[in-house]
Amino acid sequence: MKADLGDLNAFVAVARAGGFREAARVSGSSASFLSEAVRRLEAELDVRLLNRTTRSVVTTEAGQGLLERLGPALTEVEAALDVVNRFRDTPAGSLRLNVPVSAARLVLPALVPPFLAAYPDIRLEIVAEESFVDVLAAGCDAGIRYDERLEQDMIAIPIGPRYQRFATAASPAYLDRHGRPQHPSELLGHACLLGRFASGALTSPWEYERDGEVVRVEPTGPLLVRVGGATDLSVDAAIAGTGIICVFEDWLRPHFDSGALEPILEPWWQRFSGPFLYYPGRRLVPAPLRAFIDFVKASANRA
C-alpha cells in the first residue's frame, strides 16, 4: 500500500482546518483539488478518514489516528525539504504567524514591509486575534505573545520594543468638564472605557504604581469593547469626550502628539516587558521562518 505524499498533506490540511474551503484558503489550493486528493487517499487505504456534512468536516476514528501520527512526521519532512532553501540566494515559501491585534498594529508595521522587500519569494500570512491558541494546532509556524502567555517548550526571541506601558488618557474637553484625576483612586468617579478579552475576562482592574505604592481600581463606564478588534472604537470614543481610556501607550501616542487626547496619571503608568516571537524548538526550522527570525534579530541590533 503506497499513499501519495501530496494526498497525505491534503488530508492533514483539511483535518486541521475542519473543512475543505478553509483548508484551501490556508494552503492556497482549491477545495476541489483537496477533495479529490482525500478521496484518492481513502480509496488507496480502503477506509473513510473524514465524515463530511454540509456544515462540517470531522475526522473519523481512523482519520484521527492517522492525523496524530502524520502531523509531526509531515512537519519534519517539510522542514527537511526547506533546508534546500538555504542553498538559494533568497529563501522561498510560506510563513504564517499568529499574533495579537496589538502586535499587528504596533510591532509588525515596522518589520513586515522591509522583510518582504528583502525576501520577495516569501509569502507572509498574519492571523491576528486575541484568543490564546496553540500555534501549531492553528496551522501557524510561529506566534507573538507576551512572556506571561508564552507556551512551554518554545523558543522565544524579543521582537519590537523591549518595554511598553499602558497609558491612561481622555480628551481635553472631557477633563475640562469633569476634572483631571491626580490619584488612580479618583478614576472611580469618572466614566471609563473598558475592554473585554476573547476569553470573556475584563481588562480591569487597572493597575498603577508609584514609589512602591500599587493601586488597583475597578472603574466603570458607558462603553465596553472587545480587546483588539474594537479598540479603535474605544479610542475614537475617548477623543469624542465619552470617557477615560487605558490602553497601550504606543496606540495613543499619535493622539497625544496631535492634542486630541491628554495623558493623565502618567507618573503612575506601569512599565512591562515587550512581546516575543516564539516558535517550536525543533531541530529543523523552515527556511521562511529562519529568515524572519534572523531579520528580527538584525533589526533589534540596529535599533
XYZ file of C-alpha atoms in Angstrom:
303
model
C 0.000 0.000 0.000
C 1.554 3.279 -1.112
C -0.059 6.659 -0.364
C 0.959 9.799 -2.237
C 2.709 12.420 -0.087
C 0.636 15.190 -1.656
C -2.580 13.372 -0.785
C -1.387 12.915 2.800
C -0.646 16.638 3.024
C -4.098 17.433 1.661
C -5.734 15.216 4.287
C -3.778 16.858 7.129
C -4.667 20.345 5.848
C -8.387 19.558 5.674
C -8.443 17.754 9.018
C -6.674 20.618 10.794
C -8.810 23.290 9.155
C -12.072 21.432 9.760
C -13.254 21.924 6.191
C -12.216 21.996 2.545
C -12.819 25.710 1.986
C -10.785 26.813 5.000
C -8.014 24.356 4.108
C -7.999 25.737 0.567
C -7.693 29.285 1.897
C -4.785 28.364 4.175
C -2.914 26.126 1.740
C -3.501 28.090 -1.444
C -5.026 25.043 -3.188
C -8.563 24.735 -4.466
C -11.254 22.989 -2.439
C -11.937 20.620 -5.354
C -8.257 19.681 -5.566
C -8.166 18.879 -1.839
C -11.410 16.922 -2.033
C -10.088 14.783 -4.866
C -6.799 14.191 -3.015
C -8.607 12.999 0.109
C -10.889 10.792 -1.992
C -7.842 9.139 -3.607
C -6.225 8.597 -0.209
C -9.361 7.000 1.235
C -9.634 4.746 -1.824
C -5.980 3.748 -1.521
C -6.285 2.977 2.185
C -9.776 1.500 1.800
C -11.030 3.343 4.895
C -13.026 6.507 5.482
C -10.880 9.236 7.057
C -13.325 12.154 7.140
C -17.036 12.401 7.868
C -18.478 15.119 5.649
C -21.713 17.043 6.145
C -22.968 20.244 4.577
C -21.825 22.141 7.676
C -18.664 20.448 8.879
C -15.865 18.015 8.181
C -14.554 15.926 11.092
C -12.099 13.053 11.282
C -13.280 9.509 11.815
C -11.548 7.399 14.464
C -9.214 6.091 11.769
C -8.677 9.595 10.428
C -7.845 10.978 13.861
C -5.313 8.223 14.455
C -3.689 8.912 11.099
C -3.632 12.669 11.762
C -1.938 12.267 15.132
C 0.849 10.201 13.584
C 1.152 12.126 10.325
C 1.215 15.684 11.689
C 4.675 15.594 13.321
C 6.097 13.435 10.541
C 4.990 15.779 7.740
C 6.221 18.776 9.691
C 9.680 17.223 9.786
C 9.500 16.363 6.078
C 8.607 19.964 5.234
C 11.391 21.280 7.463
C 13.887 18.885 5.892
C 12.905 19.989 2.385
C 13.212 23.617 3.466
C 16.892 23.003 4.168
C 17.342 23.157 0.400
C 16.279 26.795 0.563
C 19.491 27.566 2.420
C 21.327 26.950 -0.855
C 19.229 29.564 -2.630
C 20.168 33.222 -2.752
C 16.685 34.047 -1.470
C 14.597 31.738 0.781
C 11.154 30.935 -0.566
C 7.898 29.549 0.779
C 5.054 30.456 3.106
C 5.229 31.813 6.643
C 2.112 32.018 8.839
C 2.204 33.973 12.119
C -0.419 34.087 14.878
C -0.257 37.442 16.673
C -2.355 39.606 18.994
C -4.041 42.585 17.348
C -1.824 44.934 19.353
C 1.291 43.394 17.769
C -0.218 43.629 14.288
C -0.939 47.286 14.986
C 2.137 48.379 16.949
C 5.011 45.976 16.227
C 4.725 44.473 12.747
C 4.312 47.638 10.624
C 7.984 48.465 11.178
C 9.104 44.924 10.270
C 6.822 43.467 7.605
C 7.396 45.835 4.634
C 11.215 45.728 4.801
C 11.160 41.961 5.431
C 9.024 41.299 2.353
C 11.199 43.651 0.333
C 14.269 41.677 1.394
C 12.620 38.290 0.727
C 10.301 38.660 -2.285
C 9.829 34.883 -2.634
C 8.301 34.517 0.832
C 4.528 34.726 1.255
C 3.643 36.026 4.732
C 0.221 35.460 6.317
C -0.701 37.230 9.558
C -3.503 35.795 11.714
C -4.412 38.496 14.244
C -6.569 37.517 17.210
C -6.667 37.944 20.974
C -7.606 34.378 21.949
C -4.778 32.222 23.273
C -4.235 29.385 20.802
C -1.807 26.560 20.123
C 0.065 27.987 17.131
C 0.844 24.583 15.660
C -2.709 23.313 16.003
C -3.839 26.543 14.327
C -1.592 25.782 11.356
C 0.876 28.583 12.107
C 4.671 28.447 12.047
C 5.215 30.875 14.929
C 3.467 33.453 17.065
C 3.914 36.658 19.002
C 2.976 36.762 22.672
C 3.922 38.432 25.916
C 6.052 36.473 28.388
C 3.190 35.608 30.747
C 1.369 33.884 27.872
C 4.270 32.011 26.266
C 3.796 28.294 25.813
C 6.266 25.877 27.343
C 8.874 24.121 25.211
C 9.015 27.056 22.820
C 11.972 29.188 21.783
C 11.315 32.904 22.292
C 13.215 35.919 20.987
C 12.428 39.601 21.619
C 10.513 41.417 18.903
C 9.574 45.080 18.911
C 10.047 47.454 21.869
C 11.542 45.811 24.926
C 9.377 47.813 27.283
C 5.862 49.159 26.919
C 3.360 50.979 29.122
C -0.379 51.163 29.474
C -1.370 54.804 29.157
C -4.425 56.484 30.663
C -5.921 59.419 28.807
C -9.011 61.437 27.948
C -9.909 64.316 25.692
C -9.092 67.808 26.985
C -12.809 68.654 26.718
C -13.773 65.729 28.988
C -11.129 66.680 31.537
C -12.196 70.330 31.466
C -15.749 69.242 32.315
C -15.012 66.549 34.879
C -11.602 67.384 36.294
C -8.145 65.814 35.976
C -7.526 62.871 38.329
C -4.396 63.230 40.462
C -4.571 59.767 42.033
C -5.751 56.465 40.477
C -8.487 56.105 43.099
C -10.175 59.184 41.623
C -10.936 57.183 38.468
C -13.841 55.613 40.355
C -15.677 58.906 39.985
C -15.222 59.041 36.206
C -16.718 57.437 33.101
C -14.148 54.887 31.922
C -13.971 52.953 28.645
C -13.363 49.263 29.261
C -12.365 46.210 27.255
C -13.157 42.512 27.264
C -10.820 39.764 26.054
C -11.986 36.932 23.813
C -11.913 34.708 26.901
C -14.610 36.881 28.486
C -12.299 38.452 31.085
C -12.376 42.221 31.507
C -9.316 44.439 31.183
C -9.952 45.713 34.691
C -8.715 46.154 37.305
C -6.497 48.934 36.032
C -3.199 48.787 37.898
C -0.873 51.666 38.744
C 2.382 52.002 40.665
C 4.413 54.891 42.022
C 7.213 54.962 44.594
C 6.381 51.427 45.705
C 2.648 52.104 46.083
C 0.497 49.811 43.947
C -3.106 50.813 43.299
C -5.719 48.668 41.556
C -9.030 50.195 40.608
C -12.221 48.670 39.182
C -13.563 51.511 37.008
C -16.990 51.581 35.424
C -18.279 53.355 32.380
C -20.642 53.561 29.423
C -18.656 51.550 26.849
C -17.260 48.004 26.759
C -15.434 46.756 23.626
C -13.676 43.576 22.502
C -9.946 43.993 23.048
C -8.037 44.280 19.801
C -10.693 44.334 17.115
C -12.763 47.154 18.637
C -10.045 49.072 20.474
C -10.052 51.810 17.831
C -13.729 52.419 18.568
C -12.843 52.961 22.222
C -10.071 55.367 21.221
C -12.488 57.306 18.999
C -14.964 57.487 21.877
C -12.276 58.869 24.173
C -11.364 61.502 21.590
C -15.053 62.430 21.344
C -15.158 63.049 25.106
C -17.086 59.942 26.183
C -14.677 58.996 28.951
C -11.213 57.895 30.083
C -9.303 55.167 28.252
C -6.411 52.911 29.297
C -4.568 51.063 26.501
C -1.058 50.702 25.081
C 0.843 53.992 25.153
C 2.012 53.483 21.555
C -1.621 53.103 20.449
C -2.402 56.539 21.858
C 0.873 58.298 21.027
C -0.343 59.849 17.723
C -3.321 61.349 19.565
C -1.072 62.721 22.305
C 1.067 64.352 19.630
C -1.975 65.872 17.910
C -3.543 67.045 21.176
C -6.727 65.016 20.632
C -6.018 63.139 23.865
C -4.333 64.281 27.055
C -2.278 61.897 29.209
C -3.355 61.631 32.852
C -1.715 59.926 35.834
C 1.475 59.445 33.790
C 3.775 59.102 36.858
C 1.679 56.067 37.801
C 1.875 54.222 34.481
C 3.347 50.756 34.857
C 6.082 49.508 32.554
C 6.072 45.891 31.380
C 8.204 43.647 29.183
C 7.632 43.810 25.431
C 6.496 40.937 23.192
C 8.366 37.875 21.956
C 8.386 35.917 18.728
C 8.075 32.266 19.701
C 8.308 29.047 17.727
C 8.764 25.287 18.298
C 12.220 24.218 19.411
C 12.552 21.591 16.711
C 15.858 20.822 15.062
C 14.927 21.964 11.562
C 13.349 25.404 11.283
C 11.586 26.114 7.938
C 13.602 28.483 5.784
C 10.983 31.302 5.669
C 10.733 31.270 9.463
C 14.516 31.171 9.822
C 14.765 34.197 7.539
C 12.197 36.074 9.638
C 13.972 35.169 12.888
C 17.288 36.404 11.536
C 15.619 39.580 10.235
C 14.044 40.294 13.644
C 17.388 39.773 15.394
C 19.205 42.034 12.945
C 16.534 44.732 13.338
C 16.938 44.591 17.131
C 20.700 45.017 16.790
C 20.208 48.080 14.576
C 17.758 49.703 16.983
